[in-house]
Tab-separated table of C-alpha atoms in Angstrom:
chain	number	residue	atom	x	y	z
A	214	MET	CA	92.662	94.964	116.936
A	215	GLY	CA	94.632	95.574	113.100
A	216	LYS	CA	95.016	98.463	111.441
A	217	ARG	CA	91.969	99.917	109.114
A	218	ILE	CA	94.362	100.311	105.808
A	219	VAL	CA	92.786	101.525	102.533
A	220	VAL	CA	94.697	99.681	99.441
A	221	ALA	CA	94.985	101.756	96.403
A	222	LEU	CA	96.357	99.761	93.369
A	223	GLY	CA	98.259	101.464	90.174
A	224	GLY	CA	97.838	100.119	86.713
A	225	ASN	CA	101.002	97.786	87.083
A	226	ALA	CA	98.830	95.549	89.373
A	227	LEU	CA	96.223	95.105	86.735
A	228	GLY	CA	97.900	94.828	82.779
A	229	ASP	CA	96.534	96.305	79.871
A	230	ASN	CA	94.277	93.146	78.408
A	231	LEU	CA	92.405	90.212	79.763
A	232	THR	CA	95.161	87.935	79.500
A	233	GLU	CA	97.420	90.300	81.776
A	234	GLN	CA	94.672	91.596	84.418
A	235	MET	CA	94.083	88.023	84.875
A	236	ALA	CA	97.488	87.319	85.750
A	237	ALA	CA	98.139	90.044	87.592
A	238	SER	CA	95.117	89.947	89.554
A	239	ARG	CA	96.068	86.674	90.657
A	240	GLU	CA	99.864	87.865	91.664
A	241	THR	CA	97.864	91.150	93.386
A	242	ALA	CA	95.810	89.277	95.666
A	243	LYS	CA	98.921	87.682	97.505
A	244	VAL	CA	99.916	90.759	98.298
A	245	ILE	CA	96.339	91.731	99.864
A	246	ALA	CA	96.087	88.323	101.631
A	247	ASP	CA	99.400	89.039	103.140
A	248	LEU	CA	98.095	92.183	104.416
A	249	ILE	CA	94.411	90.670	105.659
A	250	ILE	CA	95.793	87.925	107.313
A	251	GLU	CA	98.136	90.016	109.767
A	252	GLY	CA	94.727	91.668	111.397
A	253	ASP	CA	94.340	94.051	109.257
A	254	GLU	CA	91.266	95.572	107.717
A	255	VAL	CA	91.673	96.015	104.275
A	256	ILE	CA	89.256	97.941	101.483
A	257	VAL	CA	90.942	98.009	98.266
A	258	THR	CA	90.475	100.233	95.106
A	259	HIS	CA	92.064	100.190	91.911
A	260	GLY	CA	92.858	102.493	88.589
A	261	ASN	CA	91.237	102.272	85.375
A	262	GLY	CA	92.706	104.058	83.024
A	263	PRO	CA	93.964	101.589	80.248
A	264	GLN	CA	90.391	99.762	80.905
A	265	VAL	CA	87.774	102.347	80.563
A	266	GLY	CA	89.590	103.756	77.679
A	267	MET	CA	89.777	100.263	75.730
A	268	ILE	CA	86.013	100.027	77.190
A	269	LYS	CA	85.173	103.167	75.615
A	270	ASN	CA	87.238	102.834	71.870
A	271	ALA	CA	84.795	99.484	71.675
A	272	MET	CA	81.182	101.413	72.412
A	273	ASP	CA	82.145	104.052	70.235
A	274	ALA	CA	83.061	101.629	67.235
A	275	LEU	CA	79.942	99.309	68.055
A	276	SER	CA	77.930	103.012	67.777
A	277	ALA	CA	79.507	103.711	65.054
A	278	ALA	CA	79.119	100.028	63.513
A	279	ASP	CA	75.435	100.342	64.149
A	280	PRO	CA	73.373	103.076	64.574
A	281	LYS	CA	70.964	101.643	66.776
A	282	TYR	CA	73.336	101.605	69.174
A	283	PRO	CA	73.495	104.911	70.947
A	284	LEU	CA	77.191	106.776	71.947
A	285	ILE	CA	77.404	105.169	75.499
A	286	PRO	CA	78.505	108.266	78.238
A	287	LEU	CA	81.693	107.917	79.787
A	288	SER	CA	81.109	107.550	83.712
A	289	VAL	CA	78.324	104.608	82.113
A	290	CYS	CA	82.502	103.345	80.851
A	291	VAL	CA	83.490	104.137	84.405
A	292	ALA	CA	81.419	101.167	85.718
A	293	MET	CA	81.575	98.654	83.357
A	294	SER	CA	85.332	98.939	83.996
A	295	GLN	CA	84.832	98.688	87.608
A	296	SER	CA	82.876	95.428	87.236
A	297	TYR	CA	85.734	94.236	84.835
A	298	ILE	CA	88.652	94.865	87.049
A	299	GLY	CA	86.036	93.814	90.217
A	300	TYR	CA	85.738	90.535	88.940
A	301	ASP	CA	89.220	89.813	88.325
A	302	LEU	CA	90.350	91.166	91.584
A	303	GLN	CA	87.795	89.636	93.752
A	304	ASN	CA	87.735	85.916	92.138
A	305	ALA	CA	91.663	86.095	92.653
A	306	LEU	CA	91.639	87.328	96.374
A	307	ARG	CA	89.103	84.975	97.076
A	308	GLU	CA	90.588	81.780	95.696
A	309	GLU	CA	93.999	83.139	97.287
A	310	LEU	CA	92.158	83.383	100.545
A	311	ILE	CA	91.098	80.062	100.177
A	312	THR	CA	94.487	78.435	99.850
A	313	ARG	CA	95.374	79.791	102.329
A	314	GLN	CA	92.939	77.648	105.004
A	315	TYR	CA	92.171	81.491	105.686
A	316	PRO	CA	88.561	82.401	104.017
A	317	ARG	CA	86.582	85.370	103.974
A	318	ASP	CA	83.825	87.464	102.067
A	319	VAL	CA	85.047	89.103	99.173
A	320	ALA	CA	82.320	91.832	97.527
A	321	SER	CA	83.068	94.388	94.779
A	322	ILE	CA	81.269	97.602	94.865
A	323	ILE	CA	79.521	99.736	92.401
A	324	THR	CA	80.691	102.982	93.354
A	325	GLN	CA	79.404	106.393	92.783
A	326	THR	CA	81.458	109.560	93.558
A	327	ILE	CA	79.745	112.801	93.752
A	328	VAL	CA	81.908	115.936	92.175
A	329	ASP	CA	81.151	119.518	91.588
A	330	LYS	CA	79.829	119.977	88.073
A	331	ASP	CA	81.580	123.719	87.765
A	332	ASP	CA	84.833	122.022	88.684
A	333	PRO	CA	87.524	123.181	86.577
A	334	SER	CA	88.855	120.787	85.534
A	335	PHE	CA	85.908	120.038	82.980
A	336	GLU	CA	87.596	122.848	81.053
A	337	HIS	CA	90.739	121.507	80.338
A	338	PRO	CA	91.133	118.143	80.857
A	339	THR	CA	94.407	116.482	81.911
A	340	LYS	CA	93.613	113.232	83.059
A	341	PRO	CA	94.935	110.816	81.072
A	342	ILE	CA	93.199	107.191	79.380
A	343	GLY	CA	93.091	104.589	76.975
A	344	ARG	CA	96.502	102.774	75.279
A	345	PHE	CA	99.500	104.736	74.292
A	346	LYS	CA	99.957	106.016	71.205
A	347	THR	CA	102.779	107.422	68.895
A	348	LYS	CA	102.787	111.576	68.150
A	349	GLU	CA	102.048	111.223	65.066
A	350	GLU	CA	98.746	108.944	65.863
A	351	ALA	CA	97.950	111.553	68.758
A	352	ALA	CA	97.569	114.672	66.214
A	353	ARG	CA	95.507	112.055	63.736
A	354	LEU	CA	92.876	111.769	66.681
A	355	THR	CA	92.665	115.119	67.544
A	356	ALA	CA	92.167	115.935	64.451
A	357	GLU	CA	89.898	113.536	63.617
A	358	LYS	CA	87.855	113.411	66.957
A	359	GLY	CA	88.305	116.645	68.734
A	360	TYR	CA	90.314	114.626	71.046
A	361	THR	CA	93.046	116.631	73.964
A	362	MET	CA	95.964	113.994	73.465
A	363	ILE	CA	98.423	114.804	76.372
A	364	GLU	CA	102.207	112.925	76.173
A	365	ASP	CA	102.101	110.481	79.263
A	366	ALA	CA	105.142	110.807	81.509
A	367	GLY	CA	107.513	110.161	78.760
A	368	ARG	CA	105.711	106.950	77.564
A	369	GLY	CA	103.769	107.877	74.665
A	370	TRP	CA	100.387	110.078	73.961
A	371	ARG	CA	97.747	109.006	75.584
A	372	ARG	CA	93.568	110.808	75.305
A	373	ALA	CA	92.692	113.256	78.255
A	374	VAL	CA	89.570	113.188	79.567
A	375	ALA	CA	88.519	116.202	82.537
A	376	SER	CA	89.574	114.760	86.736
A	377	PRO	CA	87.608	116.874	88.934
A	378	LYS	CA	88.063	116.431	92.202
A	379	PRO	CA	86.178	113.829	94.348
A	380	LEU	CA	83.979	115.128	97.736
A	381	LYS	CA	81.653	112.190	98.731
A	382	ILE	CA	81.232	108.721	98.125
A	383	VAL	CA	77.890	107.768	97.255
A	384	GLU	CA	77.962	104.181	98.822
A	385	ILE	CA	79.937	104.604	102.133
A	386	GLY	CA	77.031	103.236	104.169
A	387	THR	CA	77.191	100.121	102.433
A	388	ILE	CA	81.231	100.034	102.136
A	389	LYS	CA	81.223	101.269	105.772
A	390	ALA	CA	78.741	98.439	106.811
A	391	LEU	CA	80.363	95.336	104.722
A	392	VAL	CA	84.075	96.697	106.584
A	393	ASP	CA	82.313	96.617	110.034
A	394	ALA	CA	81.584	93.012	109.340
A	395	GLY	CA	84.340	91.727	108.474
A	396	LYS	CA	84.277	91.363	104.947
A	397	VAL	CA	86.909	92.330	102.435
A	398	VAL	CA	85.579	95.705	99.811
A	399	ILE	CA	86.634	96.077	96.465
A	400	CYS	CA	85.512	99.250	95.614
A	401	CYS	CA	86.026	103.247	93.956
A	402	GLY	CA	87.232	101.712	91.050
A	403	GLY	CA	89.096	104.197	89.265
A	404	GLY	CA	88.344	106.463	91.365
A	405	GLY	CA	84.512	106.236	91.756
A	406	ILE	CA	81.818	106.644	89.187
A	407	PRO	CA	81.949	110.720	88.779
A	408	VAL	CA	78.492	111.557	89.372
A	409	VAL	CA	76.957	114.684	90.007
A	410	GLN	CA	74.125	116.386	92.424
A	411	GLU	CA	71.176	117.322	90.280
A	412	SER	CA	68.385	117.383	93.210
A	413	HIS	CA	68.298	116.092	96.726
A	414	ASN	CA	67.309	113.188	95.229
A	415	HIS	CA	69.085	112.425	91.774
A	416	LEU	CA	72.758	112.095	90.666
A	417	HIS	CA	73.580	111.890	86.818
A	418	GLY	CA	76.706	110.723	85.496
A	419	ALA	CA	80.072	113.347	84.700
A	420	LYS	CA	81.881	113.076	81.462
A	421	ALA	CA	85.291	112.436	83.471
A	422	VAL	CA	87.428	110.568	85.163
A	423	ILE	CA	88.039	110.842	88.482
A	424	ASP	CA	92.305	110.478	89.926
A	425	LYS	CA	92.154	106.806	91.575
A	426	ASP	CA	94.301	108.575	94.320
A	427	TYR	CA	92.099	110.867	95.128
A	428	GLY	CA	88.859	108.929	95.231
A	429	SER	CA	90.345	106.859	97.671
A	430	GLU	CA	91.687	109.218	100.203
A	431	VAL	CA	88.414	110.451	100.488
A	432	LEU	CA	87.089	106.935	100.858
A	433	ALA	CA	89.798	106.641	103.098
A	434	GLU	CA	89.053	109.869	105.334
A	435	GLU	CA	85.222	108.115	105.291
A	436	LEU	CA	86.198	104.889	106.569
A	437	ASN	CA	88.090	106.638	109.678
A	438	ALA	CA	90.884	104.574	107.883
A	439	ASP	CA	94.627	104.518	109.724
A	440	TYR	CA	96.906	104.309	106.234
A	441	LEU	CA	96.295	105.186	102.953
A	442	VAL	CA	98.555	102.712	101.210
A	443	ILE	CA	99.547	103.739	97.650
A	444	LEU	CA	100.770	100.638	95.577
A	445	THR	CA	102.567	102.171	92.259
A	446	ALA	CA	105.303	101.405	90.160
A	447	VAL	CA	108.432	102.435	92.605
A	448	GLU	CA	109.867	101.132	96.259
A	449	LYS	CA	109.912	105.107	96.878
A	450	VAL	CA	109.441	108.087	96.398
A	451	ALA	CA	112.091	110.273	94.807
A	452	VAL	CA	113.226	114.005	94.216
A	453	ASN	CA	115.427	114.586	91.747
A	454	PHE	CA	114.301	112.250	89.315
A	455	ASN	CA	116.287	110.837	86.891
A	456	ARG	CA	118.945	113.501	87.715
A	457	PRO	CA	122.196	112.785	88.502
A	458	ASP	CA	121.206	113.693	92.450
A	459	GLN	CA	118.409	111.758	92.717
A	460	ARG	CA	117.493	110.886	95.947
A	461	PHE	CA	115.083	108.318	97.366
A	462	LEU	CA	112.890	109.306	100.716
A	463	ASP	CA	111.864	107.077	103.357
A	464	SER	CA	109.674	109.431	105.039
A	465	MET	CA	108.271	112.971	104.667
A	466	THR	CA	106.210	114.584	106.724
A	467	VAL	CA	103.199	117.228	105.184
A	468	MET	CA	105.322	120.456	105.632
A	469	GLU	CA	108.091	118.422	103.799
A	470	ALA	CA	105.507	116.732	100.824
A	471	GLU	CA	104.513	120.365	100.676
A	472	GLN	CA	107.332	122.081	99.670
A	473	TYR	CA	108.463	119.399	97.100
A	474	CYS	CA	104.901	119.249	95.452
A	475	ASP	CA	105.950	123.652	95.472
A	476	GLU	CA	109.228	122.712	93.996
A	477	GLY	CA	107.787	120.984	91.206
A	478	GLN	CA	109.040	117.660	92.298
A	479	PHE	CA	106.552	114.813	91.165
A	480	ALA	CA	105.416	114.465	87.471
A	481	PRO	CA	101.552	116.239	86.927
A	482	GLY	CA	100.241	113.098	86.008
A	483	SER	CA	102.624	110.416	87.544
A	484	MET	CA	104.074	110.703	91.240
A	485	LEU	CA	102.274	114.125	91.950
A	486	PRO	CA	98.574	113.082	93.202
A	487	LYS	CA	100.041	110.626	94.815
A	488	VAL	CA	101.798	112.749	97.207
A	489	ARG	CA	99.142	115.198	97.297
A	490	ALA	CA	96.420	112.395	97.979
A	491	GLY	CA	99.389	111.232	101.325
A	492	ILE	CA	99.361	114.721	102.569
A	493	LYS	CA	95.591	115.671	101.923
A	494	PHE	CA	94.917	112.205	104.553
A	495	VAL	CA	97.669	112.653	107.011
A	496	ARG	CA	96.407	116.007	107.584
A	497	SER	CA	92.199	114.732	107.733
A	498	GLN	CA	93.274	113.673	111.437
A	499	LYS	CA	95.825	113.382	114.170
A	500	GLY	CA	97.721	110.190	114.041
A	501	ARG	CA	97.224	108.893	110.230
A	502	ARG	CA	99.265	107.772	108.118
A	503	ALA	CA	99.924	107.573	104.371
A	504	LEU	CA	102.363	105.018	102.284
A	505	ILE	CA	103.637	104.845	98.707
A	506	THR	CA	105.643	101.824	97.845
A	507	LEU	CA	106.060	98.841	95.217
A	508	LEU	CA	103.045	96.692	94.855
A	509	ASP	CA	105.064	93.401	96.274
A	510	LYS	CA	106.701	95.623	99.192
A	511	ALA	CA	103.303	96.737	100.672
A	512	LYS	CA	103.072	94.402	103.594
A	513	GLU	CA	107.393	95.395	104.029
A	514	GLY	CA	106.000	99.108	103.819
A	515	LEU	CA	103.499	98.325	106.546
A	516	ALA	CA	106.417	97.043	109.227
A	517	GLY	CA	108.690	100.043	108.154
A	518	GLU	CA	111.082	98.543	106.047
A	519	THR	CA	110.787	100.283	102.818
A	520	GLY	CA	109.164	102.470	100.821
A	521	THR	CA	108.509	106.074	101.462
A	522	LEU	CA	105.875	107.534	104.585
A	523	ILE	CA	104.459	110.755	104.807
A	524	THR	CA	103.607	111.488	108.786
A	525	GLU	CA	102.208	114.678	110.421
């Protein structure tokens, strides 16, 4: 039997606007199709940082222009981004599989993720969303709108929102049923729509965005996956990044990975959540593995030819 793999797509797999996203989805579909044709069960998750920021800005502009349209909560914008991205991904993947004479049903699931209403992140926003801004633009947005703006990995300034830790996937039963039936599922976009459990039967959207890597890890645990594969913009994880003694890693044990995290080797808004998610997944059950690699190196990474593998 093939492996059950949760594949978490980074922002580089999606582009920053509609035209880029459609083109990127077609290229991403080729990578995912490679894994499916190998006989693996593949569940796809994805980020939504640029998209949810774009949607929120558009909805805010509409409300400002016409008062009859109320402000749209951030949680609803996350839901919109799941559909917007899932639509392109599922069509591109369906088309790619048919082209290769390996047709499969592909479906996107609007996914909610339960978070703790008392999560400390609500008081300290750290998750970047939306497009990059200059330092001057960031200062203006802080002054005019009260946004928390942070520098994102030296690439510019972005709005920061709360990023609570995911606890449970609400639609896990539906997702598991589809996977068990041999369907290809796209879910947990942007880590899932953040919701808090207000009573035994009522969920309420939270003003937050969940980290895609942490949300994917919870999903992988609940699906009893064999691999968590995090696809990003680099082929391998590096220590001493951008220094003369930079070193790329073929593998890390969870103990080594934790030591590197404690040393501050990984950027908080970039590689750190990927490594932390990998550690948590590998530790969750014996035999589980996590792989971090470049988008177009997924197949080679799973074959042990590249990427950084996190093991017990």
